[in-house]
Every structure is written in structure tokens, then in C-alpha cells.
Coordinates of C-alpha atoms and ligand atoms in Angstrom, one line a residue:
X298 CA -29.8 7.1 15.6
X299 CA -29.8 4.1 17.7
X300 CA -28.4 1.0 16.1
X301 CA -29.6 -2.4 17.0
X302 CA -27.1 -4.2 19.0
X303 CA -27.8 -7.5 17.1
X304 CA -27.1 -6.0 13.8
X305 CA -24.4 -7.6 11.8
X306 CA -22.5 -5.6 9.2
X307 CA -19.5 -6.4 7.1
X308 CA -17.8 -4.0 4.7
X309 CA -16.6 -5.7 1.5
X310 CA -14.0 -4.2 -0.8
X311 CA -13.3 -5.2 -4.3
X312 CA -10.2 -4.2 -6.3
X313 CA -9.9 -3.3 -9.9
X314 CA -8.8 -6.6 -11.1
X315 CA -11.9 -8.2 -9.6
X316 CA -14.1 -5.7 -11.6
X317 CA -12.2 -5.7 -14.8
X318 CA -15.3 -6.3 -17.0
X319 CA -19.0 -6.8 -16.6
X320 CA -18.9 -10.5 -16.3
X321 CA -16.5 -10.1 -13.4
X322 CA -18.8 -7.4 -11.9
X323 CA -21.7 -9.8 -12.0
X324 CA -19.5 -12.5 -10.1
X325 CA -18.9 -9.7 -7.5
X326 CA -22.6 -9.0 -7.5
X327 CA -23.2 -12.7 -6.6
X328 CA -20.8 -12.3 -3.5
X329 CA -22.5 -9.1 -2.4
X330 CA -26.0 -10.6 -2.7
X331 CA -25.0 -14.0 -1.0
X332 CA -23.7 -11.8 2.1
X333 CA -26.8 -9.6 2.1
X334 CA -29.1 -12.8 1.9
X335 CA -27.5 -14.1 5.1
X336 CA -29.1 -11.0 6.8
X337 CA -25.7 -9.2 7.1
X338 CA -25.9 -5.4 6.3
X339 CA -23.6 -4.9 3.5
X340 CA -21.4 -2.0 2.5
X341 CA -19.3 -2.7 -0.7
X342 CA -16.5 -0.4 -1.5
X343 CA -15.5 -0.6 -5.2
X344 CA -12.2 0.4 -7.0
X345 CA -12.4 1.6 -10.7
X346 CA -12.7 -1.3 -13.1
X347 CA -9.4 -2.9 -14.3
X348 CA -6.7 -0.4 -15.3
X349 CA -9.2 2.5 -15.6
X350 CA -7.3 4.7 -13.2
X351 CA -4.1 4.2 -15.2
X352 CA -6.0 5.3 -18.4
X353 CA -7.4 8.4 -16.6
X354 CA -3.9 9.3 -15.5
X355 CA -2.6 8.9 -19.2
X356 CA -5.4 11.0 -20.5
X357 CA -4.4 13.8 -18.1
X358 CA -0.8 13.5 -19.2
X359 CA -1.9 14.1 -22.7
X360 CA -3.3 17.4 -21.7
X361 CA -0.7 18.8 -19.5
X362 CA 2.4 17.9 -17.6
X363 CA 1.3 20.0 -14.7
X364 CA -2.3 19.1 -13.9
X365 CA -4.1 21.1 -11.2
X366 CA -4.7 18.9 -8.1
X367 CA -8.4 19.8 -8.1
X368 CA -9.1 18.8 -11.6
X369 CA -6.8 15.7 -11.6
X370 CA -8.6 14.3 -8.6
X371 CA -12.0 15.1 -9.9
X372 CA -10.9 13.2 -13.0
X373 CA -9.4 10.2 -11.2
X374 CA -12.6 10.0 -8.9
X375 CA -14.8 9.3 -11.9
X376 CA -13.3 5.8 -12.2
X377 CA -14.8 4.5 -9.0
X378 CA -18.0 6.3 -9.8
X379 CA -18.3 4.3 -13.0
X380 CA -18.0 1.0 -11.1
X381 CA -20.1 1.8 -8.3
X382 CA -23.0 3.0 -10.5
X383 CA -22.8 -0.1 -12.6
X384 CA -22.9 -2.4 -9.7
X385 CA -25.8 -0.7 -8.1
X386 CA -27.7 -1.2 -11.5
X387 CA -26.8 -4.9 -11.6
X388 CA -28.2 -5.5 -8.0
X389 CA -31.4 -3.5 -8.7
X390 CA -31.8 -5.7 -11.8
X391 CA -31.6 -8.5 -9.6
X392 CA -34.4 -7.0 -7.3
X393 CA -32.2 -5.7 -4.6
X394 CA -32.5 -2.3 -2.8
X395 CA -29.1 -1.0 -3.8
X396 CA -27.7 2.5 -4.0
X397 CA -24.3 3.9 -5.3
X398 CA -22.7 6.6 -3.3
X399 CA -19.6 8.7 -4.2
X400 CA -17.2 10.3 -1.6
X401 CA -19.4 13.3 -1.0
X402 CA -22.7 11.2 -0.7
X403 CA -21.0 8.8 1.5
X404 CA -20.0 11.5 4.0
X405 CA -16.3 10.9 3.6
X406 CA -14.3 14.2 4.5
X407 CA -10.6 14.3 3.8
X408 CA -7.8 16.7 4.6
X409 CA -7.4 19.6 2.1
X410 CA -4.7 17.7 0.1
X411 CA -4.9 16.5 -3.5
X412 CA -3.6 13.1 -4.7
X413 CA -2.5 11.8 -1.3
X414 CA -5.2 13.0 1.2
X415 CA -6.0 11.3 4.4
X416 CA -9.5 10.6 5.6
X417 CA -10.4 13.0 8.5
X418 CA -14.0 12.2 9.2
X419 CA -16.8 10.0 8.1
X420 CA -20.4 10.9 8.7
X421 CA -22.3 7.7 8.8
X422 CA -25.7 9.2 9.2
X423 CA -27.0 8.7 5.8
X424 CA -25.3 5.3 5.3
X425 CA -26.8 4.1 8.4
X426 CA -30.2 5.1 7.4
X427 CA -30.1 3.5 4.1
X428 CA -28.8 0.3 5.8
X429 CA -31.6 0.3 8.3
X430 CA -33.9 0.6 5.3
X431 CA -32.7 -2.5 3.8
X432 CA -30.3 -1.1 1.2
X433 CA -27.0 -2.5 0.0
X434 CA -24.7 0.6 -0.1
X435 CA -22.1 0.6 -2.9
X436 CA -19.6 3.2 -2.1
X437 CA -16.7 4.5 -4.3
X438 CA -13.3 3.8 -3.0
X439 CA -10.2 6.0 -3.1
X440 CA -12.1 9.4 -2.6
X441 CA -13.6 12.0 -0.2
X442 CA -14.2 15.6 -0.3
X443 CA -12.3 18.6 1.5
X444 CA -13.9 21.4 3.2
X445 CA -14.6 23.1 -0.1
X446 CA -16.5 20.1 -1.4
X447 CA -13.6 19.3 -3.9
X448 CA -12.8 15.7 -4.5
X449 CA -9.5 14.6 -3.0
X450 CA -8.1 11.1 -3.7
X451 CA -6.2 8.9 -1.2
X452 CA -3.2 7.9 -3.2
X453 CA -2.9 4.9 -5.6
X454 CA -4.4 1.7 -4.1
X455 CA -6.4 3.8 -1.6
X456 CA -9.8 2.0 -1.9
X457 CA -8.4 -0.3 0.8
X458 CA -8.2 2.6 3.3
X459 CA -11.7 3.7 2.3
X460 CA -13.2 0.4 3.3
X461 CA -11.3 0.0 6.4
X462 CA -12.1 3.6 7.5
X463 CA -15.8 2.9 6.8
X464 CA -15.8 -0.2 8.5
X465 CA -14.2 1.5 11.5
X466 CA -16.8 4.4 11.4
X467 CA -19.8 2.0 11.0
X468 CA -18.4 -0.2 13.7
X469 CA -18.7 -3.1 11.3
X470 CA -17.9 -6.6 12.5
X471 CA -15.4 -7.1 9.8
X472 CA -13.8 -5.8 6.5
X473 CA -13.1 -8.3 3.8
X474 CA -10.7 -7.2 1.2
X475 CA -11.5 -9.2 -2.0
X476 CA -8.6 -9.3 -4.4
X477 CA -7.0 -11.4 -7.2
X478 CA -4.8 -13.4 -5.0
X479 CA -5.9 -15.7 -2.1
X480 CA -4.4 -13.6 0.8
X481 CA -1.2 -12.1 1.9
X482 CA 1.9 -14.2 0.9
X483 CA 5.5 -14.3 2.0
X484 CA 6.0 -12.4 -1.1
X485 CA 4.4 -11.4 -4.3
X486 CA 3.1 -14.8 -5.7
X487 CA 3.3 -13.4 -9.2
X488 CA 7.1 -12.8 -8.9
X489 CA 7.9 -15.9 -6.7
X490 CA 5.7 -19.0 -7.6
X491 CA 6.5 -20.9 -4.3
X492 CA 5.5 -18.0 -2.1
X493 CA 3.6 -19.1 1.0
X494 CA 0.2 -17.9 1.9
X495 CA 0.0 -16.6 5.5
X496 CA -2.8 -17.4 7.6
X497 CA -2.2 -14.5 9.8
X498 CA 0.0 -11.5 9.8
X499 CA 0.5 -8.8 12.5
X500 CA -0.4 -5.1 11.8
X501 CA 3.1 -3.9 12.3
X502 CA 4.5 -6.4 9.9
X503 CA 1.8 -5.8 7.2
X504 CA 2.2 -2.1 7.7
X505 CA 5.8 -2.2 6.9
X506 CA 5.5 -4.7 4.0
X507 CA 2.8 -2.3 2.5
X508 CA 5.1 0.6 2.9
X509 CA 8.0 -1.3 1.3
X510 CA 6.1 -2.1 -1.8
X511 CA 3.8 -5.1 -1.2
X512 CA 0.7 -3.7 -3.1
X513 CA -1.8 -6.2 -1.6
X514 CA -3.0 -3.6 0.9
X515 CA -2.6 0.1 1.1
X516 CA -0.4 1.1 3.9
X517 CA -2.8 3.5 5.4
X518 CA -5.6 0.8 5.5
X519 CA -3.4 -1.2 7.9
X520 CA -2.8 1.9 10.1
X521 CA -6.6 2.4 10.2
X522 CA -7.4 -1.1 10.9
X523 CA -5.0 -1.0 13.8
X524 CA -6.2 2.3 15.2
X525 CA -9.9 1.4 15.0
X526 CA -9.7 -2.2 15.8
X527 CA -11.1 -3.4 12.5
X528 CA -10.7 -7.0 11.7
X529 CA -9.4 -7.2 8.1
X530 CA -9.3 -10.4 6.0
X531 CA -7.6 -10.3 2.5
X532 CA -9.2 -13.1 0.3
X533 CA -9.8 -14.1 -3.2
X534 CA -12.7 -12.9 -5.3
X535 CA -12.3 -16.0 -7.4
X536 CA -11.5 -18.9 -4.8
X537 CA -14.4 -18.2 -2.3
X538 CA -13.5 -21.4 -0.2
X539 CA -10.2 -20.0 0.7
X540 CA -10.2 -18.3 4.1
X541 CA -7.5 -15.9 3.1
X542 CA -5.2 -14.0 5.6
X543 CA -6.3 -12.3 8.7
X544 CA -4.5 -9.2 9.7
X545 CA -4.3 -9.1 13.3
X546 CA -2.9 -7.5 16.5
X547 CA 0.7 -8.7 17.4
X548 CA -0.7 -10.2 20.6
X549 CA -3.0 -12.5 18.6
X550 CA 0.1 -14.1 16.8
X551 CA 0.6 -17.6 18.3
X552 CA 4.0 -19.4 18.6
X553 CA 2.8 -21.4 15.5
X554 CA 2.4 -18.1 13.5
X555 CA 5.8 -16.6 14.8
X556 CA 8.7 -16.3 12.2
X557 CA 11.8 -14.4 11.9
X558 CA 10.7 -13.1 8.5
X559 CA 7.1 -12.5 7.6
X560 CA 7.7 -11.5 4.1
X561 CA 9.8 -10.2 1.3
X562 CA 8.8 -6.8 -0.6
X563 CA 10.2 -5.0 -3.6
X564 CA 9.6 -1.5 -4.6
X565 CA 10.6 -0.4 -8.1
X566 CA 9.3 3.1 -7.6
X567 CA 12.8 4.1 -6.1
X568 CA 15.7 6.2 -7.4
X569 CA 19.0 7.2 -6.0
X570 CA 20.6 10.6 -5.8
X571 CA 24.1 11.2 -5.0
X572 CA 25.5 14.7 -4.1
X573 CA 29.3 14.3 -4.9
X574 CA 32.3 16.2 -3.5
X575 CA 30.9 18.0 -0.5
X576 CA 33.4 19.8 1.8
X577 CA 34.2 17.5 4.9
X578 CA 32.8 20.0 7.4
X579 CA 29.8 20.4 9.8
X580 CA 26.3 21.5 8.4
X581 CA 26.5 19.8 4.9
X582 CA 24.0 17.0 5.5
X583 CA 21.9 19.5 7.3
X584 CA 21.7 21.9 4.3
X585 CA 21.1 19.1 1.8
X586 CA 18.3 17.4 3.6
X587 CA 16.6 20.6 5.1
X588 CA 16.4 22.0 1.6
X589 CA 14.8 18.9 0.4
X590 CA 12.6 18.6 3.3
X591 CA 11.3 22.2 2.8
X592 CA 10.3 21.3 -0.6
X593 CA 8.3 18.4 0.4
X594 CA 10.8 15.6 -0.9
X595 CA 11.0 12.6 1.4
X596 CA 14.3 10.8 1.6
X597 CA 14.7 7.2 2.7
X598 CA 17.9 5.3 2.6
X599 CA 21.2 7.6 3.3
X600 CA 24.9 6.7 2.9
X601 CA 27.8 9.2 3.4
X602 CA 31.2 8.1 2.2
X603 CA 34.6 9.7 2.1
X604 CA 35.7 11.0 -1.1
X605 CA 39.2 9.7 -2.6
X606 CA 41.2 12.9 -1.5
X607 CA 39.9 12.6 2.3
X608 CA 38.7 16.2 2.2
X609 CA 35.3 15.7 0.7
X610 CA 32.4 13.5 1.3
X611 CA 29.7 12.0 -1.1
X612 CA 26.2 11.8 0.2
X613 CA 23.8 9.3 -1.6
X614 CA 20.1 8.8 -0.8
X615 CA 16.9 7.4 -2.2
X616 CA 13.8 9.1 -3.1
X617 CA 10.5 8.0 -4.9
X618 CA 10.8 8.1 -8.7
X619 CA 8.2 10.9 -8.9
X620 CA 10.4 13.1 -6.6
X621 CA 13.6 12.5 -8.6
X622 CA 13.6 15.3 -11.0
X623 CA 12.3 17.6 -8.2
X624 CA 15.1 16.6 -6.1
X625 CA 17.6 17.3 -8.9
X626 CA 15.9 20.8 -9.5
X627 CA 16.1 21.6 -5.7
X628 CA 19.9 20.6 -5.3
X629 CA 21.4 22.0 -8.5
X630 CA 20.9 25.6 -7.5
X631 CA 22.6 25.1 -4.2
X632 CA 25.5 23.2 -5.4
X633 CA 27.7 26.4 -5.5
X634 CA 26.8 27.4 -2.0
X635 CA 27.4 24.0 -0.7
X636 CA 30.9 23.8 -2.6
X637 CA 29.9 20.5 -3.9
X638 CA 30.8 19.1 -7.4
X639 CA 27.7 17.6 -8.9
X640 CA 24.5 15.8 -8.4
X641 CA 24.1 12.4 -10.0
X642 CA 20.8 10.5 -10.5
X643 CA 19.9 6.8 -11.0
X644 CA 16.5 5.6 -11.4
X645 CA 17.5 2.1 -12.4
X646 CA 17.2 0.8 -8.9
X647 CA 14.8 -1.1 -6.7
X648 CA 14.4 -1.5 -3.1
X649 CA 14.2 -5.1 -1.8
X650 CA 13.2 -5.6 1.8
X651 CA 12.6 -8.3 4.5
X652 CA 10.3 -7.5 7.2
X653 CA 9.6 -9.5 10.5
X654 CA 8.9 -8.8 14.2
X655 CA 11.0 -12.0 14.9
X656 CA 14.3 -10.4 13.5
X657 CA 14.5 -8.1 16.5
X658 CA 18.0 -8.7 18.2
X659 CA 18.8 -11.4 15.7
X660 CA 21.7 -10.2 13.6
X661 CA 21.9 -13.5 11.8
X662 CA 18.7 -12.5 9.8
X663 CA 20.5 -9.7 8.0
X664 CA 23.5 -11.8 7.5
X665 CA 21.4 -14.5 5.9
X666 CA 19.9 -12.0 3.6
X667 CA 23.2 -10.7 2.4
X668 CA 24.6 -14.1 2.0
X669 CA 21.7 -15.1 -0.2
X670 CA 22.3 -11.9 -2.4
X671 CA 26.0 -12.8 -2.7
X672 CA 25.3 -16.4 -3.8
X673 CA 22.9 -15.1 -6.4
X674 CA 25.6 -12.6 -7.5
X675 CA 23.4 -9.5 -6.7
X676 CA 25.3 -6.3 -6.0
X677 CA 24.1 -4.2 -3.0
X678 CA 24.2 -0.5 -3.6
X679 CA 22.7 0.7 -0.3
X680 CA 21.4 -0.9 3.0
X681 CA 19.1 0.4 5.6
X682 CA 17.8 -1.4 8.7
X683 CA 15.3 -0.9 11.4
X684 CA 14.2 -3.1 14.4
X685 CA 11.9 -5.1 12.0
X686 CA 13.2 -4.8 8.6
X687 CA 16.3 -4.9 6.4
X688 CA 16.3 -3.1 2.9
X689 CA 18.7 -3.2 0.2
X690 CA 19.0 -1.2 -2.9
X691 CA 19.7 -3.3 -6.0
X692 CA 19.8 -2.8 -9.9
X693 CA 16.3 -3.0 -11.0
X694 CA 17.1 -5.7 -13.5
X695 CA 18.4 -7.8 -10.6
X696 CA 15.4 -7.2 -8.3
X697 CA 13.3 -10.3 -9.3
X698 CA 16.4 -12.6 -8.8
X699 CA 17.2 -10.8 -5.5
X700 CA 13.6 -11.4 -4.2
X701 CA 13.6 -15.1 -5.3
X702 CA 17.1 -15.6 -3.7
X703 CA 16.1 -13.9 -0.4
X704 CA 12.7 -15.8 -0.3
X705 CA 14.6 -19.2 -0.8
X706 CA 16.8 -18.2 2.1
X707 CA 14.0 -17.9 4.4
X708 CA 11.0 -19.8 3.1
X709 CA 12.3 -22.7 1.2
X710 CA 12.8 -26.2 2.7
X711 CA 16.7 -25.7 2.5
X712 CA 16.3 -22.5 4.5
X713 CA 19.0 -22.1 7.0
X714 CA 17.9 -24.2 10.0
X715 CA 17.8 -21.6 12.8
X716 CA 16.0 -19.3 10.5
X717 CA 13.1 -21.6 9.5
X718 CA 9.9 -20.0 10.5
X719 CA 8.6 -22.7 13.0
X720 CA 11.9 -22.7 14.9
X721 CA 11.6 -19.0 16.0
X722 CA 9.5 -17.4 18.6
X723 CA 9.1 -13.7 19.5
Ligands
ADP809 P1 -6.6 -5.0 -6.0 O1 -6.9 -4.6 -7.6 O2 -7.6 -6.1 -5.7 O3 -6.5 -3.6 -5.1 P2 -3.7 -5.0 -6.2 O4 -3.1 -5.2 -7.5 O5 -3.7 -3.6 -5.6 O6 -5.2 -5.5 -6.1 O7 -3.0 -6.0 -4.9 C1 -3.0 -7.2 -5.3 C2 -1.6 -7.7 -5.8 O8 -0.6 -7.4 -4.9 C3 -1.4 -9.0 -6.1 O9 -1.9 -9.3 -7.5 C4 0.1 -9.3 -6.1 O10 0.8 -9.3 -7.4 C5 0.5 -8.1 -5.4 N1 1.4 -8.4 -4.1 C6 2.6 -7.9 -3.8 N2 3.0 -8.4 -2.7 C7 2.0 -9.3 -2.3 C8 2.0 -10.3 -1.1 N3 3.1 -10.2 -0.3 N4 1.1 -11.0 -1.0 C9 0.0 -11.0 -1.9 N5 0.1 -10.2 -3.1 C10 1.1 -9.3 -3.2
LIG810 N1 -8.5 3.0 -8.6 C1 -7.4 3.4 -7.6 C2 -6.1 3.0 -8.2 O1 -6.1 2.4 -9.3 C3 -7.6 3.1 -6.2 C4 -7.6 1.6 -6.0 O2 -7.8 0.9 -6.9 O3 -7.6 1.3 -4.7 O4 -5.2 3.2 -7.5
MG811 MG1 -5.1 -2.5 -4.4

């Protein structure tokens, strides 16, 4: 189909808190109609209403502790179908041509993997014909179908990825992610009241912040935005005058936007595993981590320390909380073979991280983070770094204090002079 070169198309995405009840849904309908009335073709991607997905997960847990992926995803996919159907009805009630499409009807094909599938293809033929015919398309986020037409979900928060992928496939002019905060902040504004809203953030920084726990965007949505060159704006559903935050290519960050640290993130879904008393000889780490990898357990921070008697080592590492029991079950049976003493588990931890392109080659940034934690009496259990991030593992009870202290060090008026955002360039 040939698309008019002058067509204007924007994908809008609305999260669960923007759709928590029918009054909020009607407010969202106002936003969708306002865009359509400007002659802009509109695809709206919707999450499930409020905490619906949590409710569906809880229902599944009442039935079984081991749900089959196929049925679990079929259940979870219904949440988005409720909101999309209701929204289309509301738009039709107002006299608009509107249609609700689930993942199958929207032509979204995923890999054959439940709970955390990646989108592989989007066939836009049907959506494009609907748009050409003046329809507003309301598409369910968070879902697609595999080669056997089974629903596959994209991982919690995955509606952002649905929206950006659709925007890429439809060659939309922009993708607006409407949410319950007015953009991307220097840290979660619900934890730190003086968090600063960022006008722009670079893809690499946003991707890292999202991976490290900043919920505001699904990590894969940022990956997709970068890959397909989609202009993503994060903005508030409730403060429509606010321009929000643009997620841009690094090359579009000006000197004014440059800063040593773009943001502070916190991830409470972390746990620590320690394999204690491993013989101090080659091959031990290889055996531990290859066994975990073969069983699909991803590991993040790793520390090896020498035991008291100097002949053994302890290896500690972090996993996602949902992998903790799995890691234990995998390691316990090989303890004897390894000659190790025991496996210790701790899920009372959180990972707090700073992210910023501007910290490359600036060791002072990590030192300032550790200093802030020391002054706040927060004990660091593990550390890991990359070129653009520093992460520390702390007690979960201390994580909010840690985030606040680190944020003060980099973003308050009393922040260390040479680390103040405006003083640093790339
Ligand atoms: P939605 O339901 O719209 O998808 P989410 O709850 O997934 O919204 O994401 C928005 C939430 O992300 C905010 O309410 C906020 O608490 C949290 N958040 C965490 N880190 C940040 C950050 N750096 N900037 C903005 N919001 C953040
Ligand atoms: N409804 C899904 C969730 O709660 C997807 C999303 O909201 O993005 O995770
Ligand atoms: Mg979300």
C-alpha cells in the first residue's frame, strides 16, 4: 500500500495508572481525540487498567505455583484487552471511528518464548488500512503471538516496547509515552522529592537506567527507539502543558544537557548468593557460572574473596529475586563435586546505581558516590562498574536513604563543585 508522504502519524501509549478507572479512561479519550482532531493519524497503545496485571498474577498463583507459560500469558494478555475494548467503546460513543485490536489482530509476532518474549515482526497492513480509512486504532500493549498463534507477553512494563515498536514499524513521526509523572527525572520522584526533571536524556543513559530499575520506560523500548530511530517523549497524562522528556541520540545532547551523572536508579528485585569454601584452584568459577548459565540463571555483580585459611575462596554474586530459589536448587547438588562448604542466600538487598556518559574516565564520580554513602552510614555489600555506571548492593532497608544521599551528592545545590552537571562536558 502506498502511504501518503504528507501523512502525520503519532503513536500514543498510556500506562496503567493513567487508565486506573473509567473517569481516567475518559480523560485519556480526550487526549486521543484531541490529537485525531488535529488531523494526525492516531494509534493508541494501552496498558491494563491500574493494577490489573498484578491481580491476574495473584489469581494464577492461587491456582498453581507452576503455571504453564502458554496459559499464564493468555491470562495476562486479557488485562490489556479490557482497557483497549473499553477505550474503543468510549471513542465510538463520542462519534469517532475507533477499533480495538489485540496483539494478534495488530499483526505483532513475537519469538516463541512466554513471559519475556521479544517482538520479531509487525505486519502493519491491516492497521495502515484502518488508519487510511479514518479509524483510531487502539492496540493492546504487552503482547504478541508466536508462530502457533499463542499469546506471548513481553515482560512487566512491556507496553512501552509495544508502542515504540509499532511507531517504528508504522514509520510514525513520534511516540509519546504518557504516564503518571511529567517525564524522566534524575531519580524516582516518588522516592526523592527534589528529583530534577530532565529535558533530554541520551538513549544509552536511559537504557542503562531502565535496566537498573528506573521503571519509567521498559528497557527494550529504549533499545527499539534507538534501533528504529523513533522519537520518544515521556510526558504526563495529567499535566498536558508539560513538554516532558525527549529520549534522544547521544549526538543530540548539547553541552547544556551534558552532565557527569544523568540519574540514580534503584532495583529492589535483587538477591545475593554466596558459595562458601570453594577450593582455591582453577576451574571453580567456571563450574559455578557455567552451571547457572546452562540453567538460564543470569548473574550480575560478582565478588571472589579469599577465605580465612587462605586455601579456600568464597564467590558471591547477585541474581534477580525470581531466580534465587532456582540458583539455590542448581548449586546445592554440585557442592560436593565442587568441594565447597555451603550456599548462602540473602534477598534483603537492593542495587543502587548511578548512570551517566559523562563519568567516563572520571574516577572522582565513583569516589563521590561512595563518600555520599559513607556519610549517610550506608554499608556497601558489593560494587560493580562499567564505563557509564557504578552500582552498589546495599541492605534493602537502607536503599531509600542511599538513593537520597547519592542524589544529593550529584544534583543538590551543595553538590561537589566539579561534579555539578553544568560544569561537565563529554
Ligand atoms: P506506567 O503505568 O505509565 O507504565 P510506570 O509505573 O511503569 O508507569 O512508570 C512510571 C513510574 O516510574 C513513576 O511513577 C515513578 O515512580 C517511576 N520512576 C522510577 N524512576 C524514575 C525516573 N528516573 N523518572 C521518572 N519516573 C521514575
Ligand atoms: N500491564 C503490564 C504490566 O503491568 C504491561 C505494562 O503495563 O506495560 O506489566
Ligand atoms: Mg510502565
